[in-house]
mmCIF file of C-alpha atoms in Angstrom:
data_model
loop_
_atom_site.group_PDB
_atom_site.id
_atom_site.type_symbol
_atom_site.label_atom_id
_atom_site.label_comp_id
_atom_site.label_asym_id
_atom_site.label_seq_id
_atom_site.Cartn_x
_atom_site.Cartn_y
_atom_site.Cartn_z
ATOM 1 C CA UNK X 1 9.868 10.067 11.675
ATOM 2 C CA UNK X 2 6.330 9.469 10.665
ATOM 3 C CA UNK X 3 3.448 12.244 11.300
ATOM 4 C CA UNK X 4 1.873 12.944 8.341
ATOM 5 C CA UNK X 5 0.753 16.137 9.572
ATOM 6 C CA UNK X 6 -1.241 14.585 12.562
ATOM 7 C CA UNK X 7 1.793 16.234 15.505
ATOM 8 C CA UNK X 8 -0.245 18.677 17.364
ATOM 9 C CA UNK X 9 -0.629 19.721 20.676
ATOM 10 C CA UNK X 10 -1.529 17.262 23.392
ATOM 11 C CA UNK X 11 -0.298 13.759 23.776
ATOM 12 C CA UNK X 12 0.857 12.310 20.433
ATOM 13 C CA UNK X 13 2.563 8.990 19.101
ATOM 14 C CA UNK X 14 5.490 9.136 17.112
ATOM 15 C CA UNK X 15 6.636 6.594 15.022
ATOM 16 C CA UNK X 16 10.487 6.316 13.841
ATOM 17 C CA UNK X 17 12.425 4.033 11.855
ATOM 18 C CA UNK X 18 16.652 4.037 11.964
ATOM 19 C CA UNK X 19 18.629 4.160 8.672
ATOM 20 C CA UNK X 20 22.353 3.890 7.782
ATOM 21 C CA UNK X 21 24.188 5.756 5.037
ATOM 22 C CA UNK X 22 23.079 3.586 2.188
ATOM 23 C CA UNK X 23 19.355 4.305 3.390
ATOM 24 C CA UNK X 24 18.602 0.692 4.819
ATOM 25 C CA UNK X 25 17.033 0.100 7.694
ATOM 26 C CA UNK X 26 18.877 -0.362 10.920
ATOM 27 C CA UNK X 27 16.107 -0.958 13.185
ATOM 28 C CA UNK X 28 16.390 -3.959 15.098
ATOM 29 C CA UNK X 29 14.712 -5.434 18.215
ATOM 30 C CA UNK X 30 18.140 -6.172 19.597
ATOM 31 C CA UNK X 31 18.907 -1.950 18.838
ATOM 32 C CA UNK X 32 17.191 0.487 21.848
ATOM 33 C CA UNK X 33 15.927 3.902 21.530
ATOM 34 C CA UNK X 34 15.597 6.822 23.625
ATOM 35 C CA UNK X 35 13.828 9.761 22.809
ATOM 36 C CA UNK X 36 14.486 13.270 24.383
ATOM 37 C CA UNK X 37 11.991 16.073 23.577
ATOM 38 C CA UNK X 38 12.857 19.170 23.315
ATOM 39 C CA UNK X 39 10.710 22.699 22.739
ATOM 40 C CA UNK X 40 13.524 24.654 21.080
ATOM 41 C CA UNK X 41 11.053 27.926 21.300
ATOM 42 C CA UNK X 42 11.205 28.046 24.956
ATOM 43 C CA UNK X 43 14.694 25.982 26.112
ATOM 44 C CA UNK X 44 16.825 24.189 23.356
ATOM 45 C CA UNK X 45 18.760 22.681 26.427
ATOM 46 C CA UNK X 46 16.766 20.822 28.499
ATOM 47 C CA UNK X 47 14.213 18.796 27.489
ATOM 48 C CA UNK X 48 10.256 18.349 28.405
ATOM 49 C CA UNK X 49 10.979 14.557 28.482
ATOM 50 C CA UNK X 50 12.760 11.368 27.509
ATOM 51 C CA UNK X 51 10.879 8.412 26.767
ATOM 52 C CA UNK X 52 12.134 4.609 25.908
ATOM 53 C CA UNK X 53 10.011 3.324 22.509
ATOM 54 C CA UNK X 54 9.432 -0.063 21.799
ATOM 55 C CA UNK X 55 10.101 -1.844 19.102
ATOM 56 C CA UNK X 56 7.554 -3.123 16.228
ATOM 57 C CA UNK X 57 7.870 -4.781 13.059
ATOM 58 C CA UNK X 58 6.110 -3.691 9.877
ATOM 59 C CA UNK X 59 6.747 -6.300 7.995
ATOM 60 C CA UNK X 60 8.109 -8.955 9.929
ATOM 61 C CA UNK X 61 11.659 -9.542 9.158
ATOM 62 C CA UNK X 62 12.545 -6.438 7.130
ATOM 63 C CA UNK X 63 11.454 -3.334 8.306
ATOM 64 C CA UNK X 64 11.452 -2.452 11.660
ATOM 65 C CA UNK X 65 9.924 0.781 13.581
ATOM 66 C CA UNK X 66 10.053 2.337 17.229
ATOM 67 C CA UNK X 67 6.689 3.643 18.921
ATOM 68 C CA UNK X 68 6.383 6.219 21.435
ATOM 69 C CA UNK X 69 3.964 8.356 23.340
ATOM 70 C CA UNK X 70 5.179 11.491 23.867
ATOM 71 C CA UNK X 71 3.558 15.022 24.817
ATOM 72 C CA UNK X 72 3.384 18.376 23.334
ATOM 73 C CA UNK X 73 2.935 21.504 25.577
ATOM 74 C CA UNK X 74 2.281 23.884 22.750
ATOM 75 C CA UNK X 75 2.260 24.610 18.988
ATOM 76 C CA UNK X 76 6.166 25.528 17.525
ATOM 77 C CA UNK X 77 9.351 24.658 16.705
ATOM 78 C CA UNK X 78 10.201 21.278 18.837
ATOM 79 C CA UNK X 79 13.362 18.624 18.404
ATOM 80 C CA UNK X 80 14.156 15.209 19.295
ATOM 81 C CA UNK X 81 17.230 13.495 20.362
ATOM 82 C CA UNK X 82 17.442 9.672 19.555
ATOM 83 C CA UNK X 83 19.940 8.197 21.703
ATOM 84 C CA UNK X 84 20.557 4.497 20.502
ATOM 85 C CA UNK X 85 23.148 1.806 21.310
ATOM 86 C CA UNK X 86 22.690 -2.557 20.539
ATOM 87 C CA UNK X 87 23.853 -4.287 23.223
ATOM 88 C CA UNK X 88 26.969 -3.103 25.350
ATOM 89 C CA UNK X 89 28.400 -1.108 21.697
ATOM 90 C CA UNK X 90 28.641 2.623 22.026
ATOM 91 C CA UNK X 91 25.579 4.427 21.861
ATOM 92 C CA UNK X 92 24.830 6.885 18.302
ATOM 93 C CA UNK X 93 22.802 10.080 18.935
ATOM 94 C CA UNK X 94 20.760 11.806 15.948
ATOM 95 C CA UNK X 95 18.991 14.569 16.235
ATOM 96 C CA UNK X 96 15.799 16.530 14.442
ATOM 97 C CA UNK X 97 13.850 19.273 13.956
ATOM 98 C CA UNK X 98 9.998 19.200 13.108
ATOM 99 C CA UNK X 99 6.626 21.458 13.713
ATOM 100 C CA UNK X 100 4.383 20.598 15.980
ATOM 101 C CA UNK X 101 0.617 21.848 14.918
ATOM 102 C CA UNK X 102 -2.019 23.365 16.730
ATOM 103 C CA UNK X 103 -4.670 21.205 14.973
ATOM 104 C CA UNK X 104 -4.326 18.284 12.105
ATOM 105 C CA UNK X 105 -7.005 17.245 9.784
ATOM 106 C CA UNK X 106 -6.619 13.938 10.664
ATOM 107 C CA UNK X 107 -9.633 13.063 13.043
ATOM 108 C CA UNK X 108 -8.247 13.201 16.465
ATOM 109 C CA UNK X 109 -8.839 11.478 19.952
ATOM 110 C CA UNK X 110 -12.029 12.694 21.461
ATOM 111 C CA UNK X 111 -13.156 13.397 18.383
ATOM 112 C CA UNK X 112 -16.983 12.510 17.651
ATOM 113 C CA UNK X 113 -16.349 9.610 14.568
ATOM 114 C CA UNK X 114 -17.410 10.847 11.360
ATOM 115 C CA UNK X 115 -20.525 8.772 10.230
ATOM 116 C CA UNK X 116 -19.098 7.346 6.831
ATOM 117 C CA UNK X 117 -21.058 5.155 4.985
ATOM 118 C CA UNK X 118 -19.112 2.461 4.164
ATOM 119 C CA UNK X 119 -18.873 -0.189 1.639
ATOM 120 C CA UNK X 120 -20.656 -3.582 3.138
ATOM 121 C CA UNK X 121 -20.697 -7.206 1.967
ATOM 122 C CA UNK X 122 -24.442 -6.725 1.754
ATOM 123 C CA UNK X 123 -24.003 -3.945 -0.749
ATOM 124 C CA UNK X 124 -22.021 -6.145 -2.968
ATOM 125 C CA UNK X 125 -24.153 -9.189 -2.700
ATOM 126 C CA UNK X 126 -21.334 -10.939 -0.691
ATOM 127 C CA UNK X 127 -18.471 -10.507 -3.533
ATOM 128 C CA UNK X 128 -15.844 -9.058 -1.091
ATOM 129 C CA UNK X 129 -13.136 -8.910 -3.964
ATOM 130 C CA UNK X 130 -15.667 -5.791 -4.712
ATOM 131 C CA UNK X 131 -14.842 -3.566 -1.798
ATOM 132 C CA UNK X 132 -11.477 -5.074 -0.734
ATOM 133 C CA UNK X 133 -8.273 -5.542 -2.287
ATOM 134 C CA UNK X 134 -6.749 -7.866 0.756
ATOM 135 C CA UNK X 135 -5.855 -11.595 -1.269
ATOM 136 C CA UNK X 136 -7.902 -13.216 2.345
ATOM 137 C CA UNK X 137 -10.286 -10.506 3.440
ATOM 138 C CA UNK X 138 -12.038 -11.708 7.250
ATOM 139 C CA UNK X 139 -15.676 -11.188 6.100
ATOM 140 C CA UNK X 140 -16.528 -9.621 9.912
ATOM 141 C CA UNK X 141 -14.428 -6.524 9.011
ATOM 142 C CA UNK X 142 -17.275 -6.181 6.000
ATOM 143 C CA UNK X 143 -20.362 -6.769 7.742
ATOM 144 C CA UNK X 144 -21.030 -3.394 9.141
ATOM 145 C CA UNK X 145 -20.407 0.143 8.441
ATOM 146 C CA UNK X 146 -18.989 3.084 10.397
ATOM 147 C CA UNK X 147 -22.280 4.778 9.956
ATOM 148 C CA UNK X 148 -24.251 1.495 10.880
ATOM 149 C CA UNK X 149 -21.830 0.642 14.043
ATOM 150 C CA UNK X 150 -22.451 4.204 14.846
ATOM 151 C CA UNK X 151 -26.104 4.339 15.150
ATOM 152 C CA UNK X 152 -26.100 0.653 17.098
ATOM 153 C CA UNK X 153 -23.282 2.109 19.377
ATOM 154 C CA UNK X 154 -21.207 -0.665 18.928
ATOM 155 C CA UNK X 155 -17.760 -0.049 19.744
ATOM 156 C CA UNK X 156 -15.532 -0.504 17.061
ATOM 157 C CA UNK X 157 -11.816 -0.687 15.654
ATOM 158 C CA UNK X 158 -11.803 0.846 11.612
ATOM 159 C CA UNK X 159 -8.345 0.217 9.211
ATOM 160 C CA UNK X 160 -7.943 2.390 6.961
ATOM 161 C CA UNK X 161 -5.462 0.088 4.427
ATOM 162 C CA UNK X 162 -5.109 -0.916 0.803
ATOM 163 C CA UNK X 163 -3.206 -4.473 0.361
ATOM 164 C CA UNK X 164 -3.214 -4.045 -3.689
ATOM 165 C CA UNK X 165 -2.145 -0.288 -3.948
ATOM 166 C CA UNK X 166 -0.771 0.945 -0.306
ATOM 167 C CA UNK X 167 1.834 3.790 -1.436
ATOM 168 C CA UNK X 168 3.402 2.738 1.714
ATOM 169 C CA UNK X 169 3.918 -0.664 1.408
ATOM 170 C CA UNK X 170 2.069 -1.022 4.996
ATOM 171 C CA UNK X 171 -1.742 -2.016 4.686
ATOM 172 C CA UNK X 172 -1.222 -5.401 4.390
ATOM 173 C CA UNK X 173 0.464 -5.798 7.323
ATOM 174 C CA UNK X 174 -1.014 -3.339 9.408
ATOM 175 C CA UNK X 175 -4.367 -5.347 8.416
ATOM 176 C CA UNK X 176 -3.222 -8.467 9.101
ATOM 177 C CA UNK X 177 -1.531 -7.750 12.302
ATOM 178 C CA UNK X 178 -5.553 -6.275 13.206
ATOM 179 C CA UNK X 179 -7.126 -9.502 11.231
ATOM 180 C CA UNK X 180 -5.118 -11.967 13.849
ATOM 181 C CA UNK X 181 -6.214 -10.169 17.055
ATOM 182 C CA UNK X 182 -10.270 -9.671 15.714
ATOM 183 C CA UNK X 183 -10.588 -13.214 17.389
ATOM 184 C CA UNK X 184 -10.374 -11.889 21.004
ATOM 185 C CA UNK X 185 -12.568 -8.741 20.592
ATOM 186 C CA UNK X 186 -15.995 -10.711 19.549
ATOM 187 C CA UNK X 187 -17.961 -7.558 21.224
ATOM 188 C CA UNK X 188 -16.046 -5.412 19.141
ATOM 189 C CA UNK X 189 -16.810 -4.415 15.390
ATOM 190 C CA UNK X 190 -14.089 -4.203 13.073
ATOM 191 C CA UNK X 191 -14.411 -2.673 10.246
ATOM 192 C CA UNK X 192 -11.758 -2.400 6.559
ATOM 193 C CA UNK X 193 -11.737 0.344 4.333
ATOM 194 C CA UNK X 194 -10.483 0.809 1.415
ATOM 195 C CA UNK X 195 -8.806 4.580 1.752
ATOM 196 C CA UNK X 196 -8.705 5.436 -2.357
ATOM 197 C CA UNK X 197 -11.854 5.625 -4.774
ATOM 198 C CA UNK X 198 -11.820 2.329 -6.429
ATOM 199 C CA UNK X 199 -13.912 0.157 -9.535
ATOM 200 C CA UNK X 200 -14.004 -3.539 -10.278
ATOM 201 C CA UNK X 201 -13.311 -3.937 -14.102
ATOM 202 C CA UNK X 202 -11.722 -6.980 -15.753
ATOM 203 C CA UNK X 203 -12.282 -9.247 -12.115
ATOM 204 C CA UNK X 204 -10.576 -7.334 -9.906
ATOM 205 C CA UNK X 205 -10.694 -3.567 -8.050
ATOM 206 C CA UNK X 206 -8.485 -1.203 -10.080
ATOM 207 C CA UNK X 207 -8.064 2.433 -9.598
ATOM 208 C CA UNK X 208 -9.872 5.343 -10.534
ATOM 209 C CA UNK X 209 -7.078 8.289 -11.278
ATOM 210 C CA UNK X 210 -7.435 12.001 -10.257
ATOM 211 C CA UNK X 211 -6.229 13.085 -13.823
ATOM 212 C CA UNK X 212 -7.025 16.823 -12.654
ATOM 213 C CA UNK X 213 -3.580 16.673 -11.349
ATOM 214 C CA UNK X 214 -0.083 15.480 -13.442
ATOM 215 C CA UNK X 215 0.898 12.986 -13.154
ATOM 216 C CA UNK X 216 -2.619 11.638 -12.298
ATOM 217 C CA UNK X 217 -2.662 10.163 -8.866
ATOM 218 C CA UNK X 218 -5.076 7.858 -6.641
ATOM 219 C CA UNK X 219 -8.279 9.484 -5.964
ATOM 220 C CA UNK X 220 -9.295 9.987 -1.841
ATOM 221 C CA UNK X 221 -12.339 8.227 -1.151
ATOM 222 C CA UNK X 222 -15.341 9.672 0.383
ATOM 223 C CA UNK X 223 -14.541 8.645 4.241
ATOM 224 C CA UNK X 224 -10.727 8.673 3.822
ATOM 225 C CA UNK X 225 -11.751 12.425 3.099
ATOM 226 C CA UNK X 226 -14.068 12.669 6.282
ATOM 227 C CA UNK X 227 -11.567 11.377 8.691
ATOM 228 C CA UNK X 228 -8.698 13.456 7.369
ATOM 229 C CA UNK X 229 -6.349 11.267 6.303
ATOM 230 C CA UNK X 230 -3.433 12.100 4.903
ATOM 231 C CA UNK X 231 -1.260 8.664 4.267
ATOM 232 C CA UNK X 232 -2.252 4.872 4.816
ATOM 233 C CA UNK X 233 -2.747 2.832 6.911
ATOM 234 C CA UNK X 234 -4.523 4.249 9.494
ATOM 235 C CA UNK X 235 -6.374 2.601 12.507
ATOM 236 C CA UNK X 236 -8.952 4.214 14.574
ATOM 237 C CA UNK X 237 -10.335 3.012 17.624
ATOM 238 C CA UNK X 238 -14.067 4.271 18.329
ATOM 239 C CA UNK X 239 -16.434 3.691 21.835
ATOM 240 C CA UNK X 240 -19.864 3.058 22.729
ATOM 241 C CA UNK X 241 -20.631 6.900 22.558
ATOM 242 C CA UNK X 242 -19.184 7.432 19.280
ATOM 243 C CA UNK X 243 -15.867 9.345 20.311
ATOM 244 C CA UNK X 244 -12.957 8.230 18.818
ATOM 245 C CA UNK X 245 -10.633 6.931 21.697
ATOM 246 C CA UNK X 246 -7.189 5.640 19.679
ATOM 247 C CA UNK X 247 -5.619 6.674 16.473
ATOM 248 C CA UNK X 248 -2.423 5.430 14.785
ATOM 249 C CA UNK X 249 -0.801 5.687 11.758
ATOM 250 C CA UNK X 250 1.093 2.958 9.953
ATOM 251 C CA UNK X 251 2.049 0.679 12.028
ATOM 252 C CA UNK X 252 0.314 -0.861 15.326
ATOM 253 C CA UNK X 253 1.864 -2.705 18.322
ATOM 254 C CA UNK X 254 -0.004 -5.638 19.459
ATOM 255 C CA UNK X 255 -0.121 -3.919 22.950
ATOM 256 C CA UNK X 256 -1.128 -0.701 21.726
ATOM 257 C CA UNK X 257 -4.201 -1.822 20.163
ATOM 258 C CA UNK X 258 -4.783 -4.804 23.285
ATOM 259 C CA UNK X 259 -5.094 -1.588 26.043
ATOM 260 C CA UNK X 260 -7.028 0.956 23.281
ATOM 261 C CA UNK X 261 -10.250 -2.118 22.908
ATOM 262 C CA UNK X 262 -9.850 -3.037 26.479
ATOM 263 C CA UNK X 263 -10.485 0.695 27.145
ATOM 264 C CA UNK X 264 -13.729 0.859 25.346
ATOM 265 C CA UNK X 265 -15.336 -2.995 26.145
#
């Protein structure tokens, strides 16, 4: 289960994958899921509620994920129950424990958006392979920055994703998935930024290491810092007042992001 820190009180999204023995993926669109949650510091029994999540590909094919909106009374101890069958075979039931927060550092919804000055084609005289790392970057997600789309109060949809050096395999994806539905949002800024601190040497954008630690790891970059992140990719969705109104991590469902820009056009 994927949270990265960001389960707190409050409504919350939860994204699972399924794995067998030999640690392969088992997640299927033909497999269901039900989720029952459970506060374990008030009733272990019975639980708060039991939700159905739908299925999403990360990367179409091979790795598959389940997405669902739960709700989280209070900070503690909580538990699911995944309940899953495919087709008329017996159903399999796994279980969990994990800590729900009273606060994340991740920026959260109804949040005001942090005005980070992002990298622009302007700034780069046009030479996207510069400030992105995607092989086919959309030029629109490079026109404006958070701190620009802020002050014009445009509303706008910001990825947080590396293609070239994504620990989680996911950017690309989760970018491209965003890249093929820009088309149907033209009031709507969108907006790619690279998460890490990165320098172009030798034609392309290579890392610059935190060597303070060891091994030396990717260095945060300014705004990845501001929003909180803790993990990649991350995709915010931001309104005309500057409140951030939708937030998920890894990967996004073609209707979740459809309902979080009709919400703010």
């Amino acid at each position: 289960m994927s949270s990265s820190g960001s389960l707190t009180c409050g409504p919350s999204r939860l994204l699972v994958t399924l794995l067998d023995a030999q640690n392969a993926t088992v997640a299927s669109p033909d497999r269901s899921v039900s989720i029952a949650i459970y506060n374990l510091g008030r009733d272990g029994a019975t639980p708060t509620q039991t939700v159905d999540a739908e299925f999403v590909w990360g990367i179409e094919g091979q790795r598959g994920f389940y997405v669902a909106a739960v709700t989280f009374a209070e900070a503690g101890e909580w538990g699911a129950e995944f309940t899953t069958a495919v087709g008329d075979a017996a159903a399999e039931k796994i279980r969990m424990r994990f800590e729900v927060k009273t606060s994340s550092p991740v920026v959260q919804i109804g949040d005001p958006a942090p005005a980070s000055d992002t990298p622009t084609a302007a700034s780069v005289d046009g030479d996207l392979a510069r400030i992105s790392t995607d092989t086919n970057p959309d030029p629109a997600f490079y026109q404006t920055s958070v701190k620009d789309a802020l002050a014009a109060h445009e509303p706008f949809v910001l990825v947080f994703a590396t293609p070239k050096f994504c620990a989680s395999a996911q950017c690309g994806p989760t970018l491209d998935r965003v890249k093929a539905m820009a088309g149907d949002y033209p009031d709507v800024t969108f907006i790619n930024v690279e998460p890490y601190v990165l320098e172009f040497r030798d034609g392309s954008l290579q890392p610059v290491l935190d060597t303070s630690v060891d091994p030396p790891t990717l260095t945060t970059a300014g705004p990845t810092r501001e929003w909180g992140i803790l993990s990649e990719p991350w995709v915010f969705v931001v309104d005309v007042a500057g409140i951030v109104t939708g937030s998920f991590e890894g990967v996004i469902t073609e209707s979740e992001l459809d309902a979080a820009i009709d919400a703010i056009r």
